[in-house]
Coordinates of C-alpha atoms and ligand atoms in Angstrom, one line a residue:
M1 CA 128.3 89.8 119.6
G2 CA 127.0 92.7 121.9
R3 CA 124.6 92.1 124.3
G4 CA 121.1 93.5 123.9
R5 CA 119.3 95.7 126.3
F6 CA 115.8 96.1 125.9
H7 CA 114.1 99.6 125.9
L8 CA 113.9 100.9 129.5
K9 CA 113.2 104.4 129.6
T10 CA 113.1 104.4 133.6
L11 CA 116.8 103.8 133.4
G12 CA 117.1 107.1 132.1
Q13 CA 119.4 105.8 129.4
E14 CA 117.0 105.2 126.4
R15 CA 118.1 102.1 124.3
S16 CA 115.6 101.1 121.2
L17 CA 115.1 97.7 120.2
S18 CA 116.3 99.1 116.9
A19 CA 119.7 100.0 118.6
F20 CA 119.6 96.3 119.9
R21 CA 119.2 95.0 116.7
V22 CA 122.2 96.8 115.2
Q23 CA 124.0 95.5 117.8
A24 CA 123.0 92.3 117.9
G25 CA 123.4 92.1 114.3
A26 CA 126.6 91.3 112.3
G27 CA 128.6 93.9 114.0
A28 CA 128.0 96.5 111.5
A29 CA 128.3 99.1 113.9
G30 CA 130.5 97.7 116.5
P31 CA 129.4 97.4 120.1
D32 CA 127.5 100.6 121.7
P33 CA 129.8 103.0 123.7
P34 CA 129.1 102.3 127.3
R35 CA 128.1 105.9 127.9
G36 CA 127.8 106.7 131.6
R37 CA 128.0 103.1 132.7
V38 CA 129.4 102.7 136.5
H39 CA 131.9 99.3 136.3
L40 CA 131.5 97.3 139.1
L41 CA 133.3 94.2 137.9
G42 CA 135.9 93.1 135.1
N43 CA 136.6 95.7 132.4
G44 CA 135.3 96.5 128.8
A45 CA 132.8 94.4 127.2
D46 CA 132.4 91.7 129.8
S47 CA 132.2 93.9 132.9
V48 CA 129.0 94.0 135.1
S49 CA 127.8 97.8 135.8
L50 CA 125.6 99.3 137.9
T51 CA 123.1 99.5 134.8
D52 CA 123.1 96.2 134.3
Y53 CA 122.4 95.6 137.9
C54 CA 119.5 98.2 137.8
A55 CA 118.1 96.4 134.6
A56 CA 118.2 93.2 136.6
A57 CA 116.5 94.5 139.7
L58 CA 113.7 95.9 137.4
L59 CA 113.1 92.6 135.6
L60 CA 111.7 91.7 139.0
L61 CA 110.1 95.0 140.4
L62 CA 108.2 96.0 137.3
P63 CA 105.9 92.6 137.6
A64 CA 105.9 92.8 141.3
T65 CA 104.9 96.9 141.3
M66 CA 101.9 95.5 138.6
F67 CA 100.7 92.7 140.7
H68 CA 101.0 94.7 144.0
L69 CA 99.0 97.3 142.4
L70 CA 96.4 95.2 140.9
L71 CA 96.0 93.5 144.4
A72 CA 96.2 96.2 146.2
A73 CA 93.5 98.1 144.5
R74 CA 91.0 95.0 145.1
S75 CA 92.1 94.8 148.9
G76 CA 89.9 96.7 151.2
P77 CA 92.3 99.5 152.5
A78 CA 93.6 100.0 149.0
R79 CA 96.6 101.1 150.2
L80 CA 99.4 102.2 147.5
L81 CA 102.3 102.3 150.4
G82 CA 101.0 99.7 152.5
P83 CA 102.5 95.9 152.7
P84 CA 102.3 93.9 150.0
A85 CA 99.0 92.1 149.3
S86 CA 99.3 88.7 149.5
L87 CA 99.1 86.6 146.2
P88 CA 95.9 84.7 145.6
G89 CA 96.8 80.9 144.9
L90 CA 97.8 79.3 141.6
E91 CA 94.6 77.8 140.7
A92 CA 93.3 81.8 140.4
L93 CA 96.2 82.9 138.6
W94 CA 95.9 80.4 136.0
S95 CA 93.2 80.2 133.7
P96 CA 93.6 78.3 129.7
R97 CA 90.5 80.5 128.8
A98 CA 92.1 83.4 129.9
L99 CA 95.2 82.4 128.2
L100 CA 93.2 81.9 124.8
L101 CA 91.2 85.2 125.0
W102 CA 95.1 86.6 125.4
L103 CA 96.2 85.1 122.3
A104 CA 93.1 85.9 120.4
W105 CA 93.6 89.4 121.3
L106 CA 97.2 89.4 120.2
G107 CA 96.3 87.6 116.6
L108 CA 93.3 90.1 116.0
Q109 CA 95.9 93.1 116.9
A110 CA 98.6 91.2 114.8
A111 CA 96.1 90.8 112.0
L112 CA 95.0 94.3 111.7
Y113 CA 98.9 95.1 111.8
L114 CA 99.1 93.5 108.9
L115 CA 96.8 94.6 107.0
P116 CA 97.7 96.1 103.6
A117 CA 95.6 99.3 103.8
R118 CA 97.7 101.4 106.4
K119 CA 100.5 103.6 106.3
V120 CA 104.1 103.3 106.1
A121 CA 106.4 105.5 108.1
E122 CA 110.3 105.3 108.5
G123 CA 111.9 105.3 111.5
Q124 CA 115.3 107.2 112.8
E125 CA 118.4 106.3 110.9
L126 CA 120.0 103.4 112.3
K127 CA 123.7 103.2 113.1
D128 CA 124.3 101.4 109.6
K129 CA 122.5 104.3 107.8
S130 CA 119.4 102.0 107.2
R131 CA 116.0 103.2 108.4
L132 CA 113.3 100.6 109.2
R133 CA 109.9 100.8 108.2
Y134 CA 106.7 100.6 110.3
P135 CA 103.1 100.2 109.3
I136 CA 101.2 102.7 111.5
N137 CA 97.4 103.6 111.8
G138 CA 96.0 105.1 108.9
N139 CA 92.9 106.6 107.8
P140 CA 90.9 103.5 106.0
I141 CA 88.8 106.0 103.8
Y142 CA 91.8 107.9 102.8
D143 CA 93.7 105.0 102.3
F144 CA 91.1 103.2 100.2
F145 CA 90.8 106.8 98.0
L146 CA 94.6 106.9 97.5
G147 CA 95.6 103.4 97.5
R148 CA 98.4 102.0 99.7
E149 CA 99.8 99.6 97.4
L150 CA 102.6 101.8 94.9
N151 CA 102.6 99.0 92.0
P152 CA 100.3 95.9 92.6
R153 CA 101.4 93.2 90.1
I154 CA 100.4 89.5 89.4
C155 CA 104.0 88.8 87.5
F156 CA 104.4 91.1 84.8
F157 CA 100.9 92.4 85.0
D158 CA 101.3 96.0 86.4
F159 CA 97.8 96.7 87.4
K160 CA 98.4 100.7 87.7
Y161 CA 100.4 100.9 84.4
F162 CA 98.1 99.1 82.6
C163 CA 94.9 101.5 83.9
E164 CA 96.7 104.4 83.2
L165 CA 97.0 103.9 79.6
R166 CA 94.8 101.3 77.9
P167 CA 91.2 100.7 78.7
G168 CA 90.5 104.4 79.7
L169 CA 92.5 106.6 77.4
I170 CA 92.1 104.3 74.2
G171 CA 88.5 103.7 75.5
W172 CA 88.1 107.2 75.9
V173 CA 89.1 108.0 71.7
L174 CA 86.5 105.0 70.8
I175 CA 83.9 106.8 72.6
N176 CA 84.9 110.0 70.8
L177 CA 84.7 108.0 67.4
A178 CA 81.2 106.3 68.3
L179 CA 80.2 109.9 69.1
L180 CA 81.3 111.1 65.8
M181 CA 80.0 108.2 63.8
K182 CA 76.4 108.7 65.4
E183 CA 76.4 112.3 64.6
A184 CA 77.3 111.1 60.9
E185 CA 74.5 108.6 61.1
L186 CA 72.0 111.5 62.5
Q187 CA 73.1 114.5 60.4
G188 CA 74.6 113.2 57.6
S189 CA 78.3 114.1 58.5
P190 CA 80.2 114.9 61.3
S191 CA 80.4 118.6 62.2
L192 CA 83.5 120.6 62.0
A193 CA 83.3 120.9 65.9
M194 CA 83.2 117.3 66.3
W195 CA 86.3 116.9 63.8
L196 CA 88.2 119.1 65.9
V197 CA 87.3 117.8 69.3
N198 CA 87.7 114.3 67.9
G199 CA 91.1 115.3 66.3
F200 CA 92.6 117.0 69.4
Q201 CA 92.2 114.3 71.6
L202 CA 93.2 111.5 69.5
L203 CA 96.4 113.7 69.3
Y204 CA 96.9 113.7 73.3
V205 CA 96.0 110.1 73.4
G206 CA 98.4 109.2 70.6
D207 CA 101.1 111.2 72.2
A208 CA 100.6 109.2 75.4
L209 CA 101.1 105.9 73.8
W210 CA 104.0 107.3 71.7
H211 CA 105.7 108.4 74.7
E212 CA 104.5 105.4 76.8
E213 CA 107.7 105.3 78.6
A214 CA 107.3 108.8 79.9
I215 CA 104.6 107.8 82.2
L216 CA 107.1 105.8 84.1
T217 CA 108.6 109.3 85.6
T218 CA 105.1 110.6 86.2
M219 CA 103.7 111.3 89.9
D220 CA 101.0 108.7 89.1
I221 CA 103.3 106.1 88.8
T222 CA 106.3 106.9 91.1
H223 CA 104.3 108.3 94.1
D224 CA 100.3 107.6 93.7
G225 CA 99.2 104.5 95.3
F226 CA 96.6 102.5 93.3
G227 CA 93.5 103.1 95.2
F228 CA 90.0 104.3 94.2
M229 CA 91.2 107.9 92.8
L230 CA 93.6 105.7 90.3
A231 CA 91.2 103.2 89.3
F232 CA 87.8 104.8 89.1
G233 CA 90.0 107.8 87.3
D234 CA 91.8 105.7 85.0
I235 CA 88.7 103.0 84.1
A236 CA 85.8 105.5 84.1
W237 CA 86.3 109.0 84.9
V238 CA 88.8 109.5 82.0
P239 CA 86.8 107.8 79.1
F240 CA 83.3 109.1 80.1
T241 CA 84.3 112.5 81.4
Y242 CA 86.8 113.9 79.2
S243 CA 84.5 112.8 75.9
L244 CA 81.7 115.4 77.6
Q245 CA 82.3 117.8 74.7
A246 CA 81.9 115.1 72.0
Q247 CA 78.6 114.3 74.1
F248 CA 77.5 117.7 74.2
L249 CA 78.2 118.1 70.6
L250 CA 76.1 115.1 69.4
H251 CA 73.2 116.5 71.5
H252 CA 73.6 120.3 71.1
P253 CA 75.2 120.7 67.3
Q254 CA 77.3 123.8 66.8
P255 CA 78.1 126.0 63.9
L256 CA 81.7 126.8 63.6
G257 CA 83.3 128.6 61.0
L258 CA 86.7 128.1 59.1
P259 CA 88.4 131.1 60.7
M260 CA 87.1 130.3 64.2
A261 CA 88.3 126.9 64.0
S262 CA 91.8 127.9 62.7
V263 CA 92.0 130.1 65.6
I264 CA 91.2 127.2 67.8
C265 CA 93.6 124.7 66.0
L266 CA 96.7 127.1 66.6
I267 CA 95.5 127.4 70.3
N268 CA 95.5 123.8 70.5
A269 CA 98.9 123.6 68.8
I270 CA 100.4 126.3 70.9
G271 CA 99.3 124.1 74.0
Y272 CA 100.7 121.0 72.4
Y273 CA 104.1 122.5 71.7
I274 CA 104.5 123.6 75.2
F275 CA 103.1 120.4 76.9
R276 CA 105.4 118.3 74.8
G277 CA 108.1 120.5 75.0
A278 CA 108.5 120.3 78.7
N279 CA 107.6 116.9 79.1
S280 CA 110.1 115.8 77.0
Q281 CA 112.9 118.3 78.2
K282 CA 112.6 117.1 81.4
N283 CA 112.3 113.3 80.6
T284 CA 115.4 113.3 78.3
F285 CA 117.2 115.4 81.1
R286 CA 116.3 113.0 83.8
K287 CA 117.2 109.9 81.6
N288 CA 120.7 111.5 80.8
P289 CA 121.5 114.9 81.7
S290 CA 124.5 115.1 79.7
D291 CA 122.1 114.4 76.5
P292 CA 123.1 117.1 73.7
R293 CA 119.4 118.5 73.6
V294 CA 119.7 119.3 77.6
A295 CA 123.2 119.7 78.5
G296 CA 123.6 123.2 77.8
L297 CA 120.6 124.0 79.9
E298 CA 121.1 125.7 83.3
T299 CA 120.9 123.7 86.4
I300 CA 121.0 123.9 90.3
S301 CA 122.4 121.0 92.0
T302 CA 120.7 119.3 95.2
A303 CA 121.7 117.6 97.8
T304 CA 120.7 114.4 96.5
G305 CA 122.8 114.3 93.4
R306 CA 120.0 115.0 91.1
K307 CA 119.6 118.5 89.2
L308 CA 116.9 120.7 88.6
L309 CA 116.7 122.9 85.4
V310 CA 116.2 126.0 85.6
S311 CA 116.7 127.4 82.1
G312 CA 114.4 126.2 79.1
W313 CA 111.2 125.4 79.4
W314 CA 111.6 124.8 83.4
G315 CA 112.7 128.2 83.9
M316 CA 109.6 129.6 82.5
V317 CA 107.5 128.2 85.1
R318 CA 107.7 125.4 88.0
H319 CA 105.2 123.8 85.8
P320 CA 105.5 124.5 82.0
N321 CA 103.6 121.1 81.5
Y322 CA 100.4 122.0 83.2
L323 CA 100.2 125.0 81.6
G324 CA 100.7 123.4 78.2
D325 CA 97.5 121.0 79.0
L326 CA 95.4 123.5 80.2
I327 CA 96.0 125.6 77.1
M328 CA 95.0 122.3 75.1
A329 CA 92.0 121.9 77.3
L330 CA 90.8 125.4 76.5
A331 CA 91.1 124.5 72.8
W332 CA 89.1 121.0 73.5
S333 CA 86.0 123.3 74.6
L334 CA 86.0 126.3 72.6
P335 CA 84.5 124.2 69.6
C336 CA 81.3 123.6 71.5
G337 CA 80.8 127.7 71.4
V338 CA 80.0 129.9 74.6
S339 CA 76.3 129.4 75.2
H340 CA 77.0 126.3 77.9
L341 CA 79.1 125.7 80.6
L342 CA 79.2 122.0 80.3
P343 CA 81.9 121.6 77.9
Y344 CA 84.1 123.6 79.7
F345 CA 83.6 121.3 82.7
Y346 CA 86.7 119.3 81.8
L347 CA 88.9 122.7 81.8
L348 CA 87.8 123.8 85.2
Y349 CA 88.0 120.4 86.7
F350 CA 91.5 120.0 85.0
T351 CA 92.8 123.6 86.3
A352 CA 91.6 122.6 90.2
L353 CA 93.2 119.1 89.5
L354 CA 96.5 120.5 88.5
V355 CA 96.6 123.3 90.9
H356 CA 96.0 120.7 93.6
R357 CA 98.8 118.4 92.0
E358 CA 101.3 121.3 91.5
A359 CA 101.0 122.0 95.1
R360 CA 101.5 118.4 96.0
D361 CA 104.3 118.0 94.2
E362 CA 105.6 121.5 95.4
R363 CA 105.5 119.9 99.2
Q364 CA 107.4 116.7 97.8
C365 CA 109.9 118.6 96.1
L366 CA 110.6 120.9 99.1
Q367 CA 110.8 117.7 101.3
K368 CA 113.5 116.0 98.7
Y369 CA 115.2 119.2 97.7
G370 CA 115.0 121.5 100.5
L371 CA 117.4 124.5 99.8
A372 CA 117.7 123.7 96.5
W373 CA 114.1 123.9 95.6
Q374 CA 113.8 127.1 97.4
E375 CA 116.4 128.5 95.2
Y376 CA 114.5 127.3 92.1
C377 CA 111.6 129.0 93.6
R378 CA 113.3 132.0 94.1
R379 CA 114.9 132.0 90.8
V380 CA 111.2 130.7 88.8
P381 CA 108.7 132.3 90.9
Y382 CA 105.8 131.3 88.8
R383 CA 104.0 128.2 89.5
I384 CA 101.8 127.3 86.2
M385 CA 101.1 130.7 84.6
P386 CA 103.7 133.5 83.9
Y387 CA 103.2 136.6 85.6
I388 CA 99.8 135.4 87.0
Y389 CA 100.4 131.9 89.2
Ligands
NDP401 P1 105.4 116.1 86.4 O1 105.8 115.2 84.8 O2 105.5 117.7 85.9 O3 106.7 115.8 87.2 C1 106.9 116.6 88.3 C2 108.4 116.1 88.9 O4 109.3 116.4 87.9 C3 108.8 116.4 90.2 O5 108.1 115.8 91.2 C4 110.3 116.4 89.8 O6 110.5 115.1 90.2 C5 110.7 116.7 88.4 N1 111.1 118.1 88.4 C6 110.0 119.2 88.9 N2 110.6 120.3 88.7 C7 112.1 120.2 88.1 C8 112.9 120.8 87.3 N3 113.2 122.2 87.2 N4 113.9 120.1 87.0 C9 114.1 118.8 86.7 N5 113.0 117.9 86.9 C10 112.2 118.8 87.8 O7 104.1 115.9 87.0 P2 102.9 115.0 86.4 O8 103.2 113.6 86.8 O9 101.9 115.7 87.6 O10 102.4 115.1 85.1 C11 103.2 114.6 84.2 C12 102.2 114.9 82.7 O11 100.8 114.3 82.7 C13 101.8 116.7 82.5 O12 101.9 117.0 81.2 C14 100.5 116.7 83.0 O13 99.9 117.9 82.6 C15 100.0 115.3 82.7 N6 98.5 114.8 83.7 C16 97.5 114.7 82.7 C17 96.4 114.5 83.6 C18 95.2 114.3 83.0 O14 94.2 113.7 83.3 N7 95.0 114.6 81.5 C19 96.3 114.2 84.9 C20 97.5 114.6 85.6 C21 98.9 115.1 84.6 P3 112.2 114.5 90.1 O15 113.0 115.5 90.5 O16 112.1 113.3 90.9 O17 112.4 113.8 88.9

């Protein structure tokens, strides 16, 4: 086992505790090469070098310098380079209360360090190619909002996965249905607009539940922590604001003729076709790139070993699934007519959400895939909407 040397920048030869850890470990990386060491006694690993003497001297010099500085500051002449001030008696240096205070201070800091609401950063690559993870200061408000814990679970119960699909999404459909029944009670029968809104959104939720497994590759699951954003979003925001069109229709009945209803159905069908096609294509490709449904598509290789699709839906724009989703969002608002902006809230909010989400994903993909991602952007220049954005 190699001998560990602590981090002493003053030696001009920086050695980190991580290096110490690797060296002192199972010998994975072997002994540290003795860069710039002047050997005074013996050879190889057991020799004593000038560096070792310097380190030993500093073990004494550093505490002595600290004492000198503190005592000199309290003395009358306060001379930096004067003779060392005499040490006070032992009884002045030892105080159980001071020790307790010091331990309490360390304990408080350790407790804060262990708090779950913090950011985790990766350190530099070690000699065995691994990286240690360090909790570092986070922004508590931002951390609370975004969440730090990626997959909080109690045994098999995964809180984020559960909230993403079940209470909110199914709750949204139930609220819609309740509004449809209320309208039937008030008007005698549900309006065509109400049927369309209910039908479209039921299709969307049914699709999410049918393709339940696909949620495992979405950003929410793979990247975002389970904080306020997802907890509130899934349980409150989705069921109550996504059912806004049905709520609006209940209080503001809208006439809708069959021709217009057919056009709206066509828009929803186009949106769904793009949305489902793009999501399924990527999902199939990620699960098995040699699946016959995607094997013929053009790809770009990346340094990570994963490939990027550059033809098919993902060769049209860089987020075809968002485009399909937005087209459907438009179809959900159109049955409410054009007299009010309120039913279009979802479309506006969702556009902002997806533009922001797309930018976040771009940053992550650029970090993950580097040059290959730049090549993808060059070959597929539009993000969401061909020739527009
Ligand atoms: P995506 O499903 O679009 O996943 C993005 C990831 O796909 C990237 O990080 C990358 O990950 C992979 N990827 C990107 N480009 C390519 C490519 N060319 N070839 C292969 N893989 C690629 O992200 P989201 O999780 O944001 O969206 C999932 C669905 O959920 C979308 O349809 C979206 O519209 C919908 N959604 C709906 C919301 C709602 O409130 N109704 C809210 C948010 C999303 P990697 O390479 O690591 O696989």
